[in-house]
Coordinates of C-alpha atoms in Angstrom, one line a residue:
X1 CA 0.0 0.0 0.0
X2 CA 2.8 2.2 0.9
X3 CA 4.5 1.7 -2.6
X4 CA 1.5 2.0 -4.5
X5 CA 1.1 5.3 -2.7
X6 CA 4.9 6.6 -3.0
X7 CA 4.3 5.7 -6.7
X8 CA 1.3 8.3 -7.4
X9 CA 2.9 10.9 -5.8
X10 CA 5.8 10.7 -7.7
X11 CA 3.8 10.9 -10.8
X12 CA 2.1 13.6 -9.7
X13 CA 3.0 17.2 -11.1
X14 CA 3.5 20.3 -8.0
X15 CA 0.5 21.7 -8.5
X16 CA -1.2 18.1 -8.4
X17 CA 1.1 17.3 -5.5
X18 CA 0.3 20.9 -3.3
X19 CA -3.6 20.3 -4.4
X20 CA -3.4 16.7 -3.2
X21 CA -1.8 17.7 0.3
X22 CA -4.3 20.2 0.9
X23 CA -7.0 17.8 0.4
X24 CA -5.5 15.3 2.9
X25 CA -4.7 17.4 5.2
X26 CA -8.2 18.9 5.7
X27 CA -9.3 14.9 5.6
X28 CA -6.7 14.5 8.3
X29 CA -7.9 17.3 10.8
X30 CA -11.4 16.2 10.4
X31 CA -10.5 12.4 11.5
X32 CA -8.6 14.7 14.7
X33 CA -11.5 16.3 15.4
X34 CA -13.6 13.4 15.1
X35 CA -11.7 11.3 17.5
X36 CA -11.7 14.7 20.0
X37 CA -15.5 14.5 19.8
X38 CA -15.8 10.7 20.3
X39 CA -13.7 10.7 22.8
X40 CA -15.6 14.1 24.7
X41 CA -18.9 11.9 23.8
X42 CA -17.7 8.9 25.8
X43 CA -16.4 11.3 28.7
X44 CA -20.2 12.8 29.0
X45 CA -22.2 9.5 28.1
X46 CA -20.6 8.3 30.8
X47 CA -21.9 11.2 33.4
X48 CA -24.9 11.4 31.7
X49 CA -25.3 14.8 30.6
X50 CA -26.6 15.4 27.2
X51 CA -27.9 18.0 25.5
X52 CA -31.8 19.2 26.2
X53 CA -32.2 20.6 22.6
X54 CA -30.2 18.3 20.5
X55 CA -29.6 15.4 22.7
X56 CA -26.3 15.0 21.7
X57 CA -23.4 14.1 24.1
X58 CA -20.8 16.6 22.3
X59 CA -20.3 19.0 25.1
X60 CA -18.0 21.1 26.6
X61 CA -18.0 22.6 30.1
X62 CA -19.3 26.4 29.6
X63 CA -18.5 28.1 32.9
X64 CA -21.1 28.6 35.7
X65 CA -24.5 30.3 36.0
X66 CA -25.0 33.1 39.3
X67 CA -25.1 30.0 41.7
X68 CA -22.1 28.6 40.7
X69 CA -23.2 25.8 39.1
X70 CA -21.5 24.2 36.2
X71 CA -23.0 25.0 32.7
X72 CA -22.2 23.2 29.4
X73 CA -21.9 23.8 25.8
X74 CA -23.2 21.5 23.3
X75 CA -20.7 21.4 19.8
X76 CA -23.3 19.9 17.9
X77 CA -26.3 23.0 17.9
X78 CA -24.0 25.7 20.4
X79 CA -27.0 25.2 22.9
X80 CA -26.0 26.6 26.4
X81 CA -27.6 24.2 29.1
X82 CA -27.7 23.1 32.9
X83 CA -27.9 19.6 32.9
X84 CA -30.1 19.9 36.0
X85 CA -32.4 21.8 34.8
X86 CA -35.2 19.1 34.6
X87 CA -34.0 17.7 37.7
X88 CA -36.9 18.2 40.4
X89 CA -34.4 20.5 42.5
X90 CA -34.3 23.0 40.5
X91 CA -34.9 26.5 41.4
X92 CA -35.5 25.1 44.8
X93 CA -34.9 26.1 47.7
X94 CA -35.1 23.3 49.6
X95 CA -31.7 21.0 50.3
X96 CA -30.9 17.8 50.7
X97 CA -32.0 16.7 53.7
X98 CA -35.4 18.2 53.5
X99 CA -35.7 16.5 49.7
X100 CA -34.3 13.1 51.0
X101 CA -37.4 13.7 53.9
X102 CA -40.2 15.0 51.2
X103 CA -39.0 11.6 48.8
X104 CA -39.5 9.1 51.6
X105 CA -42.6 10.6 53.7
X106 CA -44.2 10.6 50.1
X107 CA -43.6 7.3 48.9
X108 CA -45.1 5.9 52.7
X109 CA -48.0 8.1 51.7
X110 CA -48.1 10.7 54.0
X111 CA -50.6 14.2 53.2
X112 CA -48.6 17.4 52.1
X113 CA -49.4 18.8 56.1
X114 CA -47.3 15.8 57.5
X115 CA -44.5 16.7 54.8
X116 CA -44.6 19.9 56.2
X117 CA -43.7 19.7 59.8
X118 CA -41.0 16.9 58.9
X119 CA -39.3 20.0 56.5
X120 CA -40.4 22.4 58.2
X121 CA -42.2 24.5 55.8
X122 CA -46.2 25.2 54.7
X123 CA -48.5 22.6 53.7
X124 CA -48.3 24.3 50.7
X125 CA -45.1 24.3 49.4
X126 CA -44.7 20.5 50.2
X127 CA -47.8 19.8 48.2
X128 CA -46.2 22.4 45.1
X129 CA -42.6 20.3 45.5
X130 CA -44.5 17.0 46.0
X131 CA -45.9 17.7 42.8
X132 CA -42.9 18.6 41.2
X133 CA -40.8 15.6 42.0
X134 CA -44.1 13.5 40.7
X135 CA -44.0 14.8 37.4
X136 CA -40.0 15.3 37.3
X137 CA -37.9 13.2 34.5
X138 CA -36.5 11.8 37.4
X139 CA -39.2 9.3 38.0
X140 CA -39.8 8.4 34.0
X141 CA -36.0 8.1 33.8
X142 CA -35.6 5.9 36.7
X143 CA -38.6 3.4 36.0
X144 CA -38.3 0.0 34.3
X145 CA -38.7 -0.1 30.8
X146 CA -42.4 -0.3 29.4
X147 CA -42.3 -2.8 27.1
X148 CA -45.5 -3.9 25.1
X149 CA -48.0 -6.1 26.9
X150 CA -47.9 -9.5 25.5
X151 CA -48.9 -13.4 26.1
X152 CA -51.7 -13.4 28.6
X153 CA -53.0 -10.1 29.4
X154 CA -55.2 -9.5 32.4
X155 CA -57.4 -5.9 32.4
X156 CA -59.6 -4.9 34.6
X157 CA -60.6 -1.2 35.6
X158 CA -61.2 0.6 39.0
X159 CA -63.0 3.3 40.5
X160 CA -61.9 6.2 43.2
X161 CA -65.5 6.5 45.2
X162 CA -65.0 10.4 45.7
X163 CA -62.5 13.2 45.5
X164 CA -61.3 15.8 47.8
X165 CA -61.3 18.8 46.4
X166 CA -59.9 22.2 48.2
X167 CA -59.8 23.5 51.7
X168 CA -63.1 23.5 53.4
X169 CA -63.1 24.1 57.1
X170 CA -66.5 23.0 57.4
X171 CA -66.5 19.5 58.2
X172 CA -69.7 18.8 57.1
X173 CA -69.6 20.4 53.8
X174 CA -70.5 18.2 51.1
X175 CA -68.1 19.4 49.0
X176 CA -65.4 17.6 51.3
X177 CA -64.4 13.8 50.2
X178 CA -62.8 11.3 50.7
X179 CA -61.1 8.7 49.2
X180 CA -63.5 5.1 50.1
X181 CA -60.9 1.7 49.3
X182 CA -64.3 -0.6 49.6
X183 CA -66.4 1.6 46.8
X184 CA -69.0 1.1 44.3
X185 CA -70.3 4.3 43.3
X186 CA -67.9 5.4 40.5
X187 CA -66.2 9.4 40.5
X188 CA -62.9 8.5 39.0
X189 CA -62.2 6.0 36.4
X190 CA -58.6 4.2 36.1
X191 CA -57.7 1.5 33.6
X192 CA -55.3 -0.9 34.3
X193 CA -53.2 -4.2 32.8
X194 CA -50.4 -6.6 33.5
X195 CA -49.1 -9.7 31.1
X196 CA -47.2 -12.3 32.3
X197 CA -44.0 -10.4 32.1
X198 CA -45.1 -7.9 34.7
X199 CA -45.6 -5.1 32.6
X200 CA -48.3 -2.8 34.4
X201 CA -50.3 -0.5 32.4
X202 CA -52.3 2.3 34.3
X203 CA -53.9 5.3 32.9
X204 CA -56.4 7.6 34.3
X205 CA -59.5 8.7 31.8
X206 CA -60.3 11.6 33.4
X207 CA -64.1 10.7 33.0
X208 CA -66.5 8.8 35.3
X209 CA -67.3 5.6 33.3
X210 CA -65.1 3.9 30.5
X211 CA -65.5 5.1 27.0
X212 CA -65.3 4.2 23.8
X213 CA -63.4 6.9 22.2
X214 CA -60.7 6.2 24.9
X215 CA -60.4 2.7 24.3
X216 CA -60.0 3.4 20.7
X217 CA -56.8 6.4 21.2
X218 CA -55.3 4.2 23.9
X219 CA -55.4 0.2 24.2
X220 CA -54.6 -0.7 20.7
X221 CA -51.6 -2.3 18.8
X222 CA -49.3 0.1 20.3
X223 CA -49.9 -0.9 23.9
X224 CA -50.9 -4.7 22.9
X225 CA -48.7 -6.9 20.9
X226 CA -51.3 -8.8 18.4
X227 CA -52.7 -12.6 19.0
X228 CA -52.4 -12.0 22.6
X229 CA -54.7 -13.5 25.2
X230 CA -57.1 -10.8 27.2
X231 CA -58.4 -11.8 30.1
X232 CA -61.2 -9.7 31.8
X233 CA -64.8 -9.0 33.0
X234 CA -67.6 -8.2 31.2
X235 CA -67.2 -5.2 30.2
X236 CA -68.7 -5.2 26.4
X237 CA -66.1 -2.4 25.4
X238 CA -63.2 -5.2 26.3
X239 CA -64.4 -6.7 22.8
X240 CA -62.9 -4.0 20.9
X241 CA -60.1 -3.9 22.4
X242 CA -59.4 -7.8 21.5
X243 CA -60.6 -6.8 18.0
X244 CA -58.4 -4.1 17.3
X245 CA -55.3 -6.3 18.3
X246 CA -56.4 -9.2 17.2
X247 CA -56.5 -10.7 20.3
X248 CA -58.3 -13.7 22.0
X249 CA -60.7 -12.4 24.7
X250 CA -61.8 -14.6 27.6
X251 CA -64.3 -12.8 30.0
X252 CA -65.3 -13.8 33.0
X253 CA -68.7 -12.9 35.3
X254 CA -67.5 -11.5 38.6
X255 CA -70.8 -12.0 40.1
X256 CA -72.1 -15.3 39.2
X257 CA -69.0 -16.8 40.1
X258 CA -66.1 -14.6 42.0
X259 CA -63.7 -17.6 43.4
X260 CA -63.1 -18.3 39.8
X261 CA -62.9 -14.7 39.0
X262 CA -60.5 -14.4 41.1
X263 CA -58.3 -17.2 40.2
X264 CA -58.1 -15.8 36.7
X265 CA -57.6 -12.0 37.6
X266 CA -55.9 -12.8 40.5
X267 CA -52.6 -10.3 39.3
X268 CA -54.7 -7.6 38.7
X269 CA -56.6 -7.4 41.6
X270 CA -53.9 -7.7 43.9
X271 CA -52.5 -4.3 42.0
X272 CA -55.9 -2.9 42.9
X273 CA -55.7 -3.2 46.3
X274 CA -52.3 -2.1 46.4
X275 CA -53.1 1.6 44.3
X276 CA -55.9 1.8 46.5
X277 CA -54.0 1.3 49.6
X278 CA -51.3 4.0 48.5
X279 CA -53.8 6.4 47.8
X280 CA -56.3 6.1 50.7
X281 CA -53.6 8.5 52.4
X282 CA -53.5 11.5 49.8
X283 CA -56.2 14.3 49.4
X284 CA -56.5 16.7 46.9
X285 CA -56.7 14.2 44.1
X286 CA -58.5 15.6 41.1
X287 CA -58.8 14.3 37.2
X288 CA -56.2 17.2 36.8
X289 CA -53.3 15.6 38.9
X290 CA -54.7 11.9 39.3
X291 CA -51.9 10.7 36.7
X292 CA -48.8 12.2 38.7
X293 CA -50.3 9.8 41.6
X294 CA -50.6 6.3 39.6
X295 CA -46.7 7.1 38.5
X296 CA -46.0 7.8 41.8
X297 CA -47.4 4.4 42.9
X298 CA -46.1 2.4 39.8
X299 CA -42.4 3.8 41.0
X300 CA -43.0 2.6 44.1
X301 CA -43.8 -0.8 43.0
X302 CA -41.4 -1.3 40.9
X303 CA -38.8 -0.7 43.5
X304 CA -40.4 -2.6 46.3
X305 CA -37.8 -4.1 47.5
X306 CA -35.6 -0.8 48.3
X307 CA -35.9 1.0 51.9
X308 CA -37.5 4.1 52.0
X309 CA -33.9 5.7 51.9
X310 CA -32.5 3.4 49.1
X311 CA -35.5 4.4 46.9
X312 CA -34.6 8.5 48.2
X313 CA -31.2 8.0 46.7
X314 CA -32.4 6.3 43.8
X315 CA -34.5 8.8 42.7
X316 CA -32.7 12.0 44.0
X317 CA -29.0 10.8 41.7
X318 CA -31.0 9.3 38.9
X319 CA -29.1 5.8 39.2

C-alpha cells in the first residue's frame, strides 16, 4: 500500500502534489477532530449529561450560571444548558436533607401537612414540591422499561369513590371527600393491565365511566402486541379492544362466580388493592393531577424491594 502510494505521488506534477496535500490534510484534521469529539462523547455519556435541545453528548463545560453551578456547551447545535435543569431540585430552595425527607414521607403516603412539619415549611409548598418531583424526568428516567403487553393479558378497571377537592373548614360540607378503598359508586375512572412479564399499564381517563373513544386512542396495537390472550370482566367495550389487536378475549362474570374470577384475575386485583392502599392516604386528588399519583405508585412498585432511603437516593442521583 505504501509503494502504490509513494508511486502516485511521484507521478504527480507540484501543482497536483500541493492540491493533493491540501485535500488530505483537511481529511486529516477532520479524522482529529472526530476522534476529540468521540472521545468528549464517551467522557459525557458516561456522566450522563446530554444535551436538552439536540440530545447530543458533544459537550463542553461552559462556565457557571449566578449559583455557581457548572453549565455546558453543546458542539453539535451551540445550545448553552444546565444539565439539572429538569432535575426536580431546580430552582428550589429546599436542600438535601429536607428533599431526601419529602421523597420518603411521600412514597409511605403521608398528606402534604405531614410533609410539612418533617421539613419544616407550609403545607403548601410540600404539596407544590411533591408535585414537582411526581411529574419530574427523574421518576420516567428511573422506572423500568415499558415494554409492550404480550402473552396473557389480564385488564380490569377501578374506581376512586370520591374526590377531595380544596380546603373547606367546614366539616360537614359536602363538598369535602374522601377517598373510600371498599367503593361502588364510581367518581374516577382508572384502567389498568399486566401480562405475564409484569408489565403494568395504568392510565387515568379523566371521566367517570369507561369510554369508547378512549379505548380506541389508547389500548390498541401500540400498547398490545397482536394474538395476545385478554383476560377480563364483562365489560362489552373489552371486545374491541381484542378486536383491534387481534386478540383472544376470555371474559369472565364476577358475580355469578367470584372464586373463579379471582383465580383468573388474581394479578390484577392484587394491584388494585395495592393503588388503592397507597392512595387512601392523599387528598387533593383531582382528574387534573390523578396521573402524577398512579406514577408515583407504579415507581414505588417497581422498587419494592428498596428502603425508603434506598428508593430517596435512587431517585434523588438518577441511578
Amino acid at each position: 500500500m505504501e509503494k502504490i502510494l509513494a508511486e502516485l505521488i511521484n507521478s504527480l506534477t507540484d501543482d497536483q502534489f500541493l492540491e493533493f496535500y491540501e485535500k488530505v490534510k483537511k481529511e486529516a484534521e477532520l479524522i482529529k477532530k472526530q476522534k476529540r469529539l468521540n472521545k468528549i462523547d464517551q467522557k459525557f455519556r458516561e456522566k450522563g449529561i446530554k444535551c436538552p435541545n439536540c440530545k447530543s453528548y458533544h459537550c463542553v463545560k461552559n462556565g457557571h450560571n449566578p449559583e455557581g453551578k457548572q453549565k455546558y456547551l453543546c458542539k453539535k447545535c451551540r445550545a448553552s444548558f444546565d444539565p439539572f435543569r429538569h432535575h426536580f431540585t431546580y430552582w428550589s430552595h429546599l436542600n438535601y436533607e429536607q428533599w431526601n425527607l419529602l421523597i420518603q414521607i411521600s412514597l409511605l403516603g403521608q398528606s402534604s401537612k405531614v410533609i410539612s412539619r418533617f421539613i419544616k415549611t407550609t403545607p403548601k409548598t410540600a404539596w407544590y414540591n411533591r408535585q414537582k418531583l411526581m411529574q419530574s424526568k427523574q421518576l420516567e428516567n428511573t422506572q423500568l422499561k415499558f415494554k409492550k403487553l404480550n402473552g396473557q393479558i389480564q385488564i380490569n378497571e377501578t374506581f376512586i369513590k370520591k374526590i377531595h377537592k380544596g380546603n373547606f373548614k367546614d366539616k360537614f360540607d359536602k363538598r369535602k371527600n374522601h377517598l373510600d378503598p371498599f367503593s361502588t359508586n364510581t367518581k374516577c375512572f382508572i384502567q389498568m393491565a399486566v401480562d405475564t412479564n409484569n408489565n403494568i399499564f395504568v392510565q387515568s381517563t379523566n371521566t367517570k365511566r369507561l369510554q369508547k373513544q378512549w379505548i380506541i386512542e389508547n389500548m390498541n396495537t401500540k400498547l398490545i402486541n397482536k394474538n395476545s390472550i385478554i383476560i377480563s370482566d364483562m365489560q362489552p367495550l373489552y371486545l374491541l379492544v381484542a378486536k383491534q389487536t387481534s386478540s383472544t378475549l376470555y371474559a369472565t362474570k364476577t358475580r355469578t362466580n367470584p372464586d373463579a374470577s379471582y383465580r383468573k384475575l388474581n394479578k390484577i386485583i392484587k394491584l388494585q388493592a395495592s393503588l388503592k392502599e397507597a392512595l387512601i392516604h392523599y387528598h387533593g386528588l383531582g382528574f387534573t393531577n390523578i396521573q402524577n399519583y398512579l406514577n408515583l405508585w407504579k415507581w414505588k412498585y417497581q422498587h419494592k424491594g428498596l428502603t425508603p432511603n434506598q428508593q430517596a437516593t435512587v431517585l434523588y442521583f438518577n441511578i
